[in-house]
Coordinates of C-alpha atoms in Angstrom, one line a residue:
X1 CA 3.5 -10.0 -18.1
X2 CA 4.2 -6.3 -18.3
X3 CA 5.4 -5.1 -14.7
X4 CA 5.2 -6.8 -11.1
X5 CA 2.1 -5.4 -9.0
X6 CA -0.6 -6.0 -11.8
X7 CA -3.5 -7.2 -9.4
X8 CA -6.4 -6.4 -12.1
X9 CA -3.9 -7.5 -14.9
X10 CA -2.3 -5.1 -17.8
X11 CA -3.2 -3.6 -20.8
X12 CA -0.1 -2.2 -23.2
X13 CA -1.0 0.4 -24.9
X14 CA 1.1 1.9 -28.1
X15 CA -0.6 4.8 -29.4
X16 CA -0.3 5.0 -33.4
X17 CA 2.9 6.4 -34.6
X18 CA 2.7 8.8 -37.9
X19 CA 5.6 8.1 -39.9
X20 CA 4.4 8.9 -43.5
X21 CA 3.1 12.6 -44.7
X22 CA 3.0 15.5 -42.2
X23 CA -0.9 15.5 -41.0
X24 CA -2.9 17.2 -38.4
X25 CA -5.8 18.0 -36.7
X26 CA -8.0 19.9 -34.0
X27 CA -11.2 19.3 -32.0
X28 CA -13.1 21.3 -29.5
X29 CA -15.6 21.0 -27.4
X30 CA -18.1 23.4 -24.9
X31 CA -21.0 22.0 -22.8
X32 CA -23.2 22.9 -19.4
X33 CA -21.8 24.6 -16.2
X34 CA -18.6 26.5 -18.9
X35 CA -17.1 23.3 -20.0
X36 CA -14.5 23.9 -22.5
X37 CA -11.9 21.0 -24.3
X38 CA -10.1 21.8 -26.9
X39 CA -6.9 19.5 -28.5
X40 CA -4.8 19.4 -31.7
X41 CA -2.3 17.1 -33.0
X42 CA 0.2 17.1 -35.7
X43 CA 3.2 14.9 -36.8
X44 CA 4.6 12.8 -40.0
X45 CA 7.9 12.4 -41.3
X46 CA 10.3 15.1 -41.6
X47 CA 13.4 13.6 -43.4
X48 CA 14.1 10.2 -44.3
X49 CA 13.6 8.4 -41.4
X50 CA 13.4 11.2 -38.7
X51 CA 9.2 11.5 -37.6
X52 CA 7.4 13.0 -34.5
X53 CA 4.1 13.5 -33.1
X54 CA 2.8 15.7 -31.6
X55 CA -0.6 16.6 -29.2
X56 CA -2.1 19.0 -26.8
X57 CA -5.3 18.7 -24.7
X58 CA -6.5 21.2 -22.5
X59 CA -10.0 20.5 -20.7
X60 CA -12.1 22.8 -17.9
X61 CA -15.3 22.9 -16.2
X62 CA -15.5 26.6 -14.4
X63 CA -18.5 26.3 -12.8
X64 CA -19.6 23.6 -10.4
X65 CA -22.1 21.1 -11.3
X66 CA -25.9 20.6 -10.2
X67 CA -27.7 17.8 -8.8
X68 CA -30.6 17.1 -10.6
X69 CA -34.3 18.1 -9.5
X70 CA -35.8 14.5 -10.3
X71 CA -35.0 10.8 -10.7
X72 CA -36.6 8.6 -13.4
X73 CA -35.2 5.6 -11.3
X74 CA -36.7 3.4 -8.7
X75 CA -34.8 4.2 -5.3
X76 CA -35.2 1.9 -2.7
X77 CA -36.1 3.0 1.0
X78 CA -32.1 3.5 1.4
X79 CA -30.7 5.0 -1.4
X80 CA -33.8 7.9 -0.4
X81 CA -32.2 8.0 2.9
X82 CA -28.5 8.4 1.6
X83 CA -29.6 11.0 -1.1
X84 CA -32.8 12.4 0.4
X85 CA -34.8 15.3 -1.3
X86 CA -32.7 18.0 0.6
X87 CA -29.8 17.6 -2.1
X88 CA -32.0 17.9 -5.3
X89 CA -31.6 20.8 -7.3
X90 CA -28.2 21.7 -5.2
X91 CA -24.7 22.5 -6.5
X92 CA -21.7 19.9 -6.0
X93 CA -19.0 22.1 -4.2
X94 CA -15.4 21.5 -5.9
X95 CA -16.6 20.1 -9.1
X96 CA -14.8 22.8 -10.9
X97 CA -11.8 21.7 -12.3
X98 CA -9.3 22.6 -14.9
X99 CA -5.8 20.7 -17.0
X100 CA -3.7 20.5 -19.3
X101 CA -2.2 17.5 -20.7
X102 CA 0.5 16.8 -23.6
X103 CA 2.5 14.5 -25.6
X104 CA 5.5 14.5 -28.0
X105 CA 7.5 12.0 -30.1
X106 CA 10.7 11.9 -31.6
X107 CA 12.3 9.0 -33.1
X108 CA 14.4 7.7 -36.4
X109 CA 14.3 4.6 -38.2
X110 CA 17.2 3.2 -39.3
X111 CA 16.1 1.2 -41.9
X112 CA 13.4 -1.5 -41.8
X113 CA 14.4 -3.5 -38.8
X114 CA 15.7 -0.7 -36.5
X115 CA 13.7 1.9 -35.2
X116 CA 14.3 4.5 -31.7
X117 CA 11.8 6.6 -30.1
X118 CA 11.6 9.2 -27.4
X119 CA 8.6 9.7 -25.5
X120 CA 7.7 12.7 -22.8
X121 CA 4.5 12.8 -21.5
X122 CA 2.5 15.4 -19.0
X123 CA 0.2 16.6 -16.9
X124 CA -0.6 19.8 -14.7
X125 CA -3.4 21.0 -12.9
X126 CA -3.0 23.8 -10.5
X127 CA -5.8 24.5 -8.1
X128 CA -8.0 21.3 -8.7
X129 CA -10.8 21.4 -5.3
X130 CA -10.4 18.4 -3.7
X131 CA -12.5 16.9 -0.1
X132 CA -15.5 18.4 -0.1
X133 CA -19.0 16.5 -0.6
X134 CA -23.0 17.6 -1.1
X135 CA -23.1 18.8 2.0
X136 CA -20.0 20.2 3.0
X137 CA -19.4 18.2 6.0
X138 CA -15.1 18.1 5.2
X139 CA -14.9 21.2 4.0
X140 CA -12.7 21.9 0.8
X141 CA -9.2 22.0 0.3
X142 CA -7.4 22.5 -3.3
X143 CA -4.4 20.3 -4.6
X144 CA -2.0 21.4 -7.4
X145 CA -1.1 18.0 -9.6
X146 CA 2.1 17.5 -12.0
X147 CA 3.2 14.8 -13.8
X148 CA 6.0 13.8 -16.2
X149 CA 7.0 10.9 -18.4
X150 CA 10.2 10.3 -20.5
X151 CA 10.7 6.6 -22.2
X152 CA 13.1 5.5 -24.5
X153 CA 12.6 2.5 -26.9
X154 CA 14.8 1.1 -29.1
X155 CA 13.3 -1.9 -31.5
X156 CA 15.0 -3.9 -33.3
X157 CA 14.9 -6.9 -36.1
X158 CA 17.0 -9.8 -36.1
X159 CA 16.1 -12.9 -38.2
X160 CA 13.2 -14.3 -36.0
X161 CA 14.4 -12.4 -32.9
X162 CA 12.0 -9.2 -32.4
X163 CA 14.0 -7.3 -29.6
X164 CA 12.8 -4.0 -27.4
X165 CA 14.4 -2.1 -25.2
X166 CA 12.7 0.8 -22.8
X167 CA 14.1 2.6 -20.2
X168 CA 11.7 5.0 -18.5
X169 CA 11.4 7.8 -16.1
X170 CA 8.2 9.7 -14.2
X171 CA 7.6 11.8 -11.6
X172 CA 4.2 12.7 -10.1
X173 CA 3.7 15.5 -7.5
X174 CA 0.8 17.0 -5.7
X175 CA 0.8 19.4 -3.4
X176 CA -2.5 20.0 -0.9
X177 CA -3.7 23.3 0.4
X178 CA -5.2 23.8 3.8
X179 CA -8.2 25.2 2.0
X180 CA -9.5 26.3 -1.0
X181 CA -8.6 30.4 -1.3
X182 CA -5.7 32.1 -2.1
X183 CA -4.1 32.8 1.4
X184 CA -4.0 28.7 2.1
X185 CA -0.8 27.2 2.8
X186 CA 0.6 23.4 1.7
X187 CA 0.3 21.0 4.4
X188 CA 1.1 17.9 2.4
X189 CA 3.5 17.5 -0.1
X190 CA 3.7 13.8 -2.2
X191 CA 6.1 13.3 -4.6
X192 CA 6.8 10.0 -6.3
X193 CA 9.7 9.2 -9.1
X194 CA 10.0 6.2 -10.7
X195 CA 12.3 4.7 -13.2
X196 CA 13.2 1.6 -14.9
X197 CA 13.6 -0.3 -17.8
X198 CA 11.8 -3.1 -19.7
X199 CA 14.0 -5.8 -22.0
X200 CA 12.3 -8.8 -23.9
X201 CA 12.7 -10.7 -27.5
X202 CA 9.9 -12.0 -28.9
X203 CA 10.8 -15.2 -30.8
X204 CA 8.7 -15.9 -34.1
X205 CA 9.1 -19.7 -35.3
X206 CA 6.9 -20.0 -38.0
X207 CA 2.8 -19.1 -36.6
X208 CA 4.8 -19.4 -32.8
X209 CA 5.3 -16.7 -30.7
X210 CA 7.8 -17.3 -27.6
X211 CA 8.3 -13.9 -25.6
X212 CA 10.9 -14.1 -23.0
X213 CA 12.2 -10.9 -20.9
X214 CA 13.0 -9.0 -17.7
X215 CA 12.1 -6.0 -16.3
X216 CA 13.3 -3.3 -13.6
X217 CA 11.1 -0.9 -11.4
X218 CA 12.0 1.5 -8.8
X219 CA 9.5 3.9 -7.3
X220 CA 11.3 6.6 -4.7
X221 CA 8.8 8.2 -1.9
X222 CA 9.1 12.1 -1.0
X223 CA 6.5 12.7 1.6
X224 CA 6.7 16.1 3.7
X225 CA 4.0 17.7 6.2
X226 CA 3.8 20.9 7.6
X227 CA 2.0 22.1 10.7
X228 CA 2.1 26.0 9.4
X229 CA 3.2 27.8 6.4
X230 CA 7.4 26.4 6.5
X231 CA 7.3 24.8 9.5
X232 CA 7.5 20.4 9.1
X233 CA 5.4 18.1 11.5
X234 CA 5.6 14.2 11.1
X235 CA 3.8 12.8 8.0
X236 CA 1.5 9.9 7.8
X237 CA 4.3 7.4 6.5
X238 CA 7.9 7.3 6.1
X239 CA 9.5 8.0 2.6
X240 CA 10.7 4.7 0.9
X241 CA 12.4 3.5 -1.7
X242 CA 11.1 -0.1 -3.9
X243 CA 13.1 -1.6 -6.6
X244 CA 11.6 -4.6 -8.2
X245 CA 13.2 -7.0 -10.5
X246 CA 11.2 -9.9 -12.8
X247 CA 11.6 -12.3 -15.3
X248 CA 9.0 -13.2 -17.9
X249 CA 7.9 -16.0 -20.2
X250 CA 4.8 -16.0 -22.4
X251 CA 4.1 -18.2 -25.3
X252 CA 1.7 -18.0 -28.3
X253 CA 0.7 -21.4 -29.7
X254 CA -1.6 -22.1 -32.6
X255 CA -2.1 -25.9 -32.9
X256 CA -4.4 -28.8 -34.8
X257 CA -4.0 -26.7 -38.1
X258 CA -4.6 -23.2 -36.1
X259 CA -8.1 -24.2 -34.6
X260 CA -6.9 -23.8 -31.0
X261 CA -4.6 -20.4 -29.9
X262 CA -2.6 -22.0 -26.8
X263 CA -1.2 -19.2 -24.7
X264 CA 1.2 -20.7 -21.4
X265 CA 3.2 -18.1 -19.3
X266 CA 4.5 -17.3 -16.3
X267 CA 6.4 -14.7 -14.3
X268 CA 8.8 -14.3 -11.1
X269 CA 9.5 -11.2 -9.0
X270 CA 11.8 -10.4 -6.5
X271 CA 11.2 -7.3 -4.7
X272 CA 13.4 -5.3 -2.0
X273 CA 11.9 -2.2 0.6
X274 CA 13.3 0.0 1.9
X275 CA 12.1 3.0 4.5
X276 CA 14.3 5.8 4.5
X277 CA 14.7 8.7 7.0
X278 CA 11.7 11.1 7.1
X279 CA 11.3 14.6 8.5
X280 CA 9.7 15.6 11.8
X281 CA 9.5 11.4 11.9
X282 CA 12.1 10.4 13.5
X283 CA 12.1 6.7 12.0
X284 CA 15.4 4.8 11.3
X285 CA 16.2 3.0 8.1
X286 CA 14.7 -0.4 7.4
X287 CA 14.9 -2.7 5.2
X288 CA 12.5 -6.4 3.7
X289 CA 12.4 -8.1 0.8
X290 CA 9.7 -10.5 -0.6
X291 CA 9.3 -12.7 -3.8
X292 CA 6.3 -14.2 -5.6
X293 CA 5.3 -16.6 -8.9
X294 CA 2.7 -16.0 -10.7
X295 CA 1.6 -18.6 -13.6
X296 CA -1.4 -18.0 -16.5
X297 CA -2.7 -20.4 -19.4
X298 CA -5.4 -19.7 -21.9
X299 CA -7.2 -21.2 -24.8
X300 CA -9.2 -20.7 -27.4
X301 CA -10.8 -23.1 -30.2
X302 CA -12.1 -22.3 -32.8
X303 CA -15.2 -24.3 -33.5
X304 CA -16.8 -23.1 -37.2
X305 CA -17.6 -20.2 -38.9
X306 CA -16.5 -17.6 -36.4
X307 CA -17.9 -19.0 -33.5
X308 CA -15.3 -20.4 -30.6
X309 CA -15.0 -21.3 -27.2
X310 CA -12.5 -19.8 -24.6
X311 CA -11.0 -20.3 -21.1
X312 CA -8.1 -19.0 -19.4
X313 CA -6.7 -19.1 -15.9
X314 CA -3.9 -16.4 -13.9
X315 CA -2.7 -15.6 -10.5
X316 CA -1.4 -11.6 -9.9
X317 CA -0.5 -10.1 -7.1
X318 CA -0.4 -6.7 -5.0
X319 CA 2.6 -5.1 -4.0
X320 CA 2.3 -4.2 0.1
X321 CA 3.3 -0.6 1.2
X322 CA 6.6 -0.4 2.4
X323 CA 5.7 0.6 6.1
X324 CA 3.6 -2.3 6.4
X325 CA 6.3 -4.5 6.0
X326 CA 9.5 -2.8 7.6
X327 CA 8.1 0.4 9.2
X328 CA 8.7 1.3 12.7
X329 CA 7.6 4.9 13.7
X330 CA 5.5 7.3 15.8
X331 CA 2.5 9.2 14.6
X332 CA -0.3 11.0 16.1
X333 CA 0.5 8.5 19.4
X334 CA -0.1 5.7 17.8
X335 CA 3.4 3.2 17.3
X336 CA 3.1 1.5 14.1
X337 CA 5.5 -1.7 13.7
X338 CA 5.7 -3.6 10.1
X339 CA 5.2 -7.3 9.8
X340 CA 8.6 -9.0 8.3
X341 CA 6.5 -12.1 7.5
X342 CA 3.5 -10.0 6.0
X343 CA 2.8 -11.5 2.0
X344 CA 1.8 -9.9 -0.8
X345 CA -2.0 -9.9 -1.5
X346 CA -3.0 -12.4 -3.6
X347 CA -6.0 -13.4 -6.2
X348 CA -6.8 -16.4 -8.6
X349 CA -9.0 -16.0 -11.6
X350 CA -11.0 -18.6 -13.7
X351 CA -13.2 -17.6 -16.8
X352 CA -14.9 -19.2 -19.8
X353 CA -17.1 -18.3 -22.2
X354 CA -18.5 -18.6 -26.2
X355 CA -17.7 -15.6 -28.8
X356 CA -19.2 -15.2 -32.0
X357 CA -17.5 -12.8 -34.9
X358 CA -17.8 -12.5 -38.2
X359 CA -16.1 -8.7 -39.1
X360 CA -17.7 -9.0 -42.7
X361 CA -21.4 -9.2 -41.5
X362 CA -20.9 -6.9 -39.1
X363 CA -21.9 -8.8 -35.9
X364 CA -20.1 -9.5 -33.0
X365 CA -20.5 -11.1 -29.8
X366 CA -19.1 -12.4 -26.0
X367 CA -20.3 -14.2 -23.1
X368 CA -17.7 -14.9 -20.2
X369 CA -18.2 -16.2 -17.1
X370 CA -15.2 -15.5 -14.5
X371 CA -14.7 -16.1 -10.5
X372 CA -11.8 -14.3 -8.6
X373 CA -10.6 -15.5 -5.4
X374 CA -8.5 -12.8 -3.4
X375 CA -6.4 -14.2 -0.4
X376 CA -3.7 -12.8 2.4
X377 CA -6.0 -9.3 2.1
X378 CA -3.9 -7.2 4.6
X379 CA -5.7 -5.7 7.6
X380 CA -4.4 -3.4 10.4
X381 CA -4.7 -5.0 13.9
X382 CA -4.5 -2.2 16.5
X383 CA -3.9 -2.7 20.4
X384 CA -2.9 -0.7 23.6
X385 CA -0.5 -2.0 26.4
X386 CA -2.1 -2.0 29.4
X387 CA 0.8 -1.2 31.2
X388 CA 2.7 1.7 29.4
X389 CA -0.9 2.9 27.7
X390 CA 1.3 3.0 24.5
X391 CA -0.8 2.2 21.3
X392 CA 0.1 0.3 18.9
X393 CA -0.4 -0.9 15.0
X394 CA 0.4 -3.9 13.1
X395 CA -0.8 -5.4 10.0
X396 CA -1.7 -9.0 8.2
X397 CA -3.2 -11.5 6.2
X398 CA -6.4 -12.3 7.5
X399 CA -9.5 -11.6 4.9
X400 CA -10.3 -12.8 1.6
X401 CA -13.1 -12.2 -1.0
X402 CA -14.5 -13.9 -4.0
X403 CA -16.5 -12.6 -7.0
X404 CA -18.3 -14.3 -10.0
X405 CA -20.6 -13.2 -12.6
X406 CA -20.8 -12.8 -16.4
X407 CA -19.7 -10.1 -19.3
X408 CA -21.4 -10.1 -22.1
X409 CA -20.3 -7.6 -25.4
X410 CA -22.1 -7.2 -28.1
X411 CA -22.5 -5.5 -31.5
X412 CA -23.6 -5.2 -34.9
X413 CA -23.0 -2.5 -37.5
X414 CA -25.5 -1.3 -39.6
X415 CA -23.2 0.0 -42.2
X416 CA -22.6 -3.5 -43.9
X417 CA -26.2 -3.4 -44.9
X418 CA -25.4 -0.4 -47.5
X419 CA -21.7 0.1 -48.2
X420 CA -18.3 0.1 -46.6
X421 CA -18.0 4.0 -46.7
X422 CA -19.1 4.3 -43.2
X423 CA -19.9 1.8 -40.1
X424 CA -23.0 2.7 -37.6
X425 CA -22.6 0.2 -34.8
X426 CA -25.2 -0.6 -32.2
X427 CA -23.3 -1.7 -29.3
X428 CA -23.6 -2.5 -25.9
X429 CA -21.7 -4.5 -22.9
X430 CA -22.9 -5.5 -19.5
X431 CA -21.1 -7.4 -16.2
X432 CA -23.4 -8.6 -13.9
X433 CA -22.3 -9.7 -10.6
X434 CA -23.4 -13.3 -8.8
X435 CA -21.6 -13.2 -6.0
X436 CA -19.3 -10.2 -4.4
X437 CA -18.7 -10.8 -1.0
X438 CA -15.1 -9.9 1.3
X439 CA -14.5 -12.5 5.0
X440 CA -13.8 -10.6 8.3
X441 CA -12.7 -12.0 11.0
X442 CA -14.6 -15.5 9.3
X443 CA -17.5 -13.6 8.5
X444 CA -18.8 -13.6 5.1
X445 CA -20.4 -10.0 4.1
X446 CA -21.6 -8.5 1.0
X447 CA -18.3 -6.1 -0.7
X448 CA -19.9 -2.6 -0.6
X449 CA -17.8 -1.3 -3.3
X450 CA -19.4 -3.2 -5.6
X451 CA -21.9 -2.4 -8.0
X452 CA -24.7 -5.6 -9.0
X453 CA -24.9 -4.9 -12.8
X454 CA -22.7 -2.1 -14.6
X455 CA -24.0 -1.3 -18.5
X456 CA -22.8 0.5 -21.5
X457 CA -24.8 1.0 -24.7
X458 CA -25.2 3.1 -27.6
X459 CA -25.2 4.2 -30.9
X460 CA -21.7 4.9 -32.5
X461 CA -20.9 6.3 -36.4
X462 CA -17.9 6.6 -38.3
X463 CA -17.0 8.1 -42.3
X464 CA -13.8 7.4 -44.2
X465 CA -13.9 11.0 -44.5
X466 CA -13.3 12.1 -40.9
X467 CA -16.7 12.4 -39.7
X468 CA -17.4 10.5 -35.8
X469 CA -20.7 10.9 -33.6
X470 CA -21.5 8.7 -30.5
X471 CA -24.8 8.4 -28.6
X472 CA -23.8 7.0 -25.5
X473 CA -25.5 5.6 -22.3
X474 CA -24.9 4.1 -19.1
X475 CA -26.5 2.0 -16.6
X476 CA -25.0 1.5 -12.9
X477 CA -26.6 -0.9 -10.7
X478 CA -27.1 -0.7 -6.8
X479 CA -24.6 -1.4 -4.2

């Protein structure tokens, strides 16, 4: 619901928003090869209804990292050939890394059914090694990273009408070095803004919820390559420009005296491309535009005593590049020509399970069982004339792929066996994969980005007074 191009779906985070007594606090951090983190954050209310927050995390590793001497897991004959003995006990070239990273708030309420916030976020990291592997085969470059984040959102109460309205604007860039000392030169600059704006009302009649909306995105493209220190050669892709508009409805039922949570929704984007001039390119201005639907139900019943059953059912979509759909342009002798008719990629997902929670015992616990279908997978379908020896590039929808498996999530806390004054949870959460396999060309293969069984467990303790430890471990399967 939140945002076109949501393949693996959405999660909305708000982060908690200190509005009563002026509080703060600091952490930090130091562990193998120099790692040093350190982080504060303060904010509360300053006068009547003006607040702000406020936070700062800075994080670094200075030296790189080593491989290990030994491994306590079985290896089969392949993973010894990838790994081989020749890496143990070696240092991981460009591990090193270092950043800083920050957040403020600003915002007034106006009362108890009128609120407006202001939001910047950031990110920089200058000098962060980037390319190299084990062995050193690509050799190592360094990248310098900034981003920024400014959003606006105004809430507001009216009878049984909950409005919001956001507006939002980021930039990302990152600039790559030739290598990784201080007489390298940029050869690749990115830089991508986006902006936008987010409107919905979420209706409350009685236990209904009926949220209804629309949405704006455009992202803006600034690509530039250089074949010496100042001087621009043609870049891997034109610059473009995407502005997407959708509409939303989700609803929120509770029916047969609030045993079964009904949640129906849907969502329609319409999306317009377009590939701007480019530097050292050479490529004329194009334009496409595509649109897409995208439906979603889900249930839940409660059945007795915390236990219920669940089900639920969605189709997403991914956005295609720009230059795969209207791009026509030379580089490195290769002609590359969009596909007007190319669709979005598309996937289908199906999952059901059984969850058990009762908060007050302290237990906790979900099976799911899900299968995603993934059609229209764009490929790039290459050929030379035979006549001009020109080559050429295209894209489509050919492949598709398919996984299924099971989640399970479970824990229980110790602490309601003594008091409330602090929870020790035992938890732990594991997906294991049935079936994971991508179709070429109408060949069925195994998807080799895929890991069979991916675990999380541990041991995890919190006071009322402020005091957190975690034991933590993780398990990640072959692929």
């Amino acid at each position: 619901m939140y945002g076109s191009d949501a393949m693996g779906g959405v999660v909305n985070i708000v982060t908690k928003r200190n509005k009563d007594k002026l509080t703060g606090g600091i952490k930090v951090a130091a562990g193998s090869y120099q790692t040093s983190k350190g982080a504060f954050h303060v904010g509360g209310r300053i006068y009547r209804g003006l607040s702000f927050d406020a936070s700062f995390d800075y994080t670094a590793q200075a030296r790189n990292y080593k491989i290990g001497d030994h491994n306590l897991l079985h290896m089969s004959a392949t993973d010894k050939a990838i790994l081989g003995k020749d890496t143990y006990g070696i240092k991981m070239n460009g591990s090193r890394h270092s950043g800083i990273a920050g957040k403020g708030r600003i915002g007034y309420d106006f009362g108890e059914n009128w609120s407006l916030n202001f939001t910047e976020i950031f990110f920089v990291g200058n000098d962060l090694p980037t390319g190299g592997n084990v062995w050193g085969t690509n050799g190592l470059k360094k990248k310098d990273v900034t981003r920024y984040t400014e959003k606006l959102e105004l809430n507001g109460k009216v009878n049984n009408h909950n409005l919001f309205f956001a507006p939002h604007y980021s930039t990302a860039k990152t600039d790559t070095y030739t290598a990784d000392t201080d007489t390298a030169y940029v050869y690749s600059g990115n830089e991508l803004n986006t902006y936008g704006f987010t409107a919905h009302d979420n209706l409350i009649l009685g236990k209904q919820r009926i949220a209804f909306g629309f949405d704006n995105n455009n992202e803006v493209s600034e690509i530039t390559s250089f074949k010496a220190r100042g001087e621009i050669k043609a870049p891997y892709q034109p610059r473009f420009r995407n502005t997407a508009w959708g509409i939303f409805l989700q609803s929120n039922l509770k029916l047969f005296k609030e045993k079964l949570d009904l949640s129906v929704g849907l969502r329609y984007d319409y999306i317009d491309f377009k590939l701007r001039k480019t530097p050292g390119l050479e490529n004329e201005e194009k334009a496409e535009s595509y649109n897409t639907f995208n439906p979603n139900i889900g249930a839940k019943y409660n059945i007795y005593g915390g236990m219920a059953v669940h089900a639920s059912f969605g189709t997403a979509f991914s956005m295609t590049d720009a230059y795969q759909k209207a791009g026509e342009f030379l580089y490195s002798g290769t002609l590359t020509v969009g596909n007007p008719d190319l669709d979005p990629e598309k996937s289908r997902t199906l999952d059901a399970g059984l969850t058990f929670s009762r908060p007050e015992l302290g237990v906790n616990f979900d099976f799911t069982y899900f299968y995603t279908w993934n059609d229209d997978l764009i490929v790039e379908e290459a050929w030379t004339d035979e006549e001009s020896g020109q080559k050429y590039k295209t894209f489509k929808n050919a492949d598709k792929a398919k996984k299924s498996g099971m989640e399970i999530m479970a824990s229980y806390d110790f602490g309601r066996l003594f008091d409330s004054d602090f929870a020790l949870k035992l938890y732990g959460n594991l997906t294991w994969m049935f079936t994971y396999q991508d179709q070429t060309k109408g060949v069925w293969n195994k998807t080799l980005s895929v890991r069979k069984q991916n675990a999380n467990f541990g041991l995890d303790f919190l006071h009322q007074k402020g005091f957190s430890a975690r034991l933590n471990g993780r398990f990640a399967g072959h692929r």
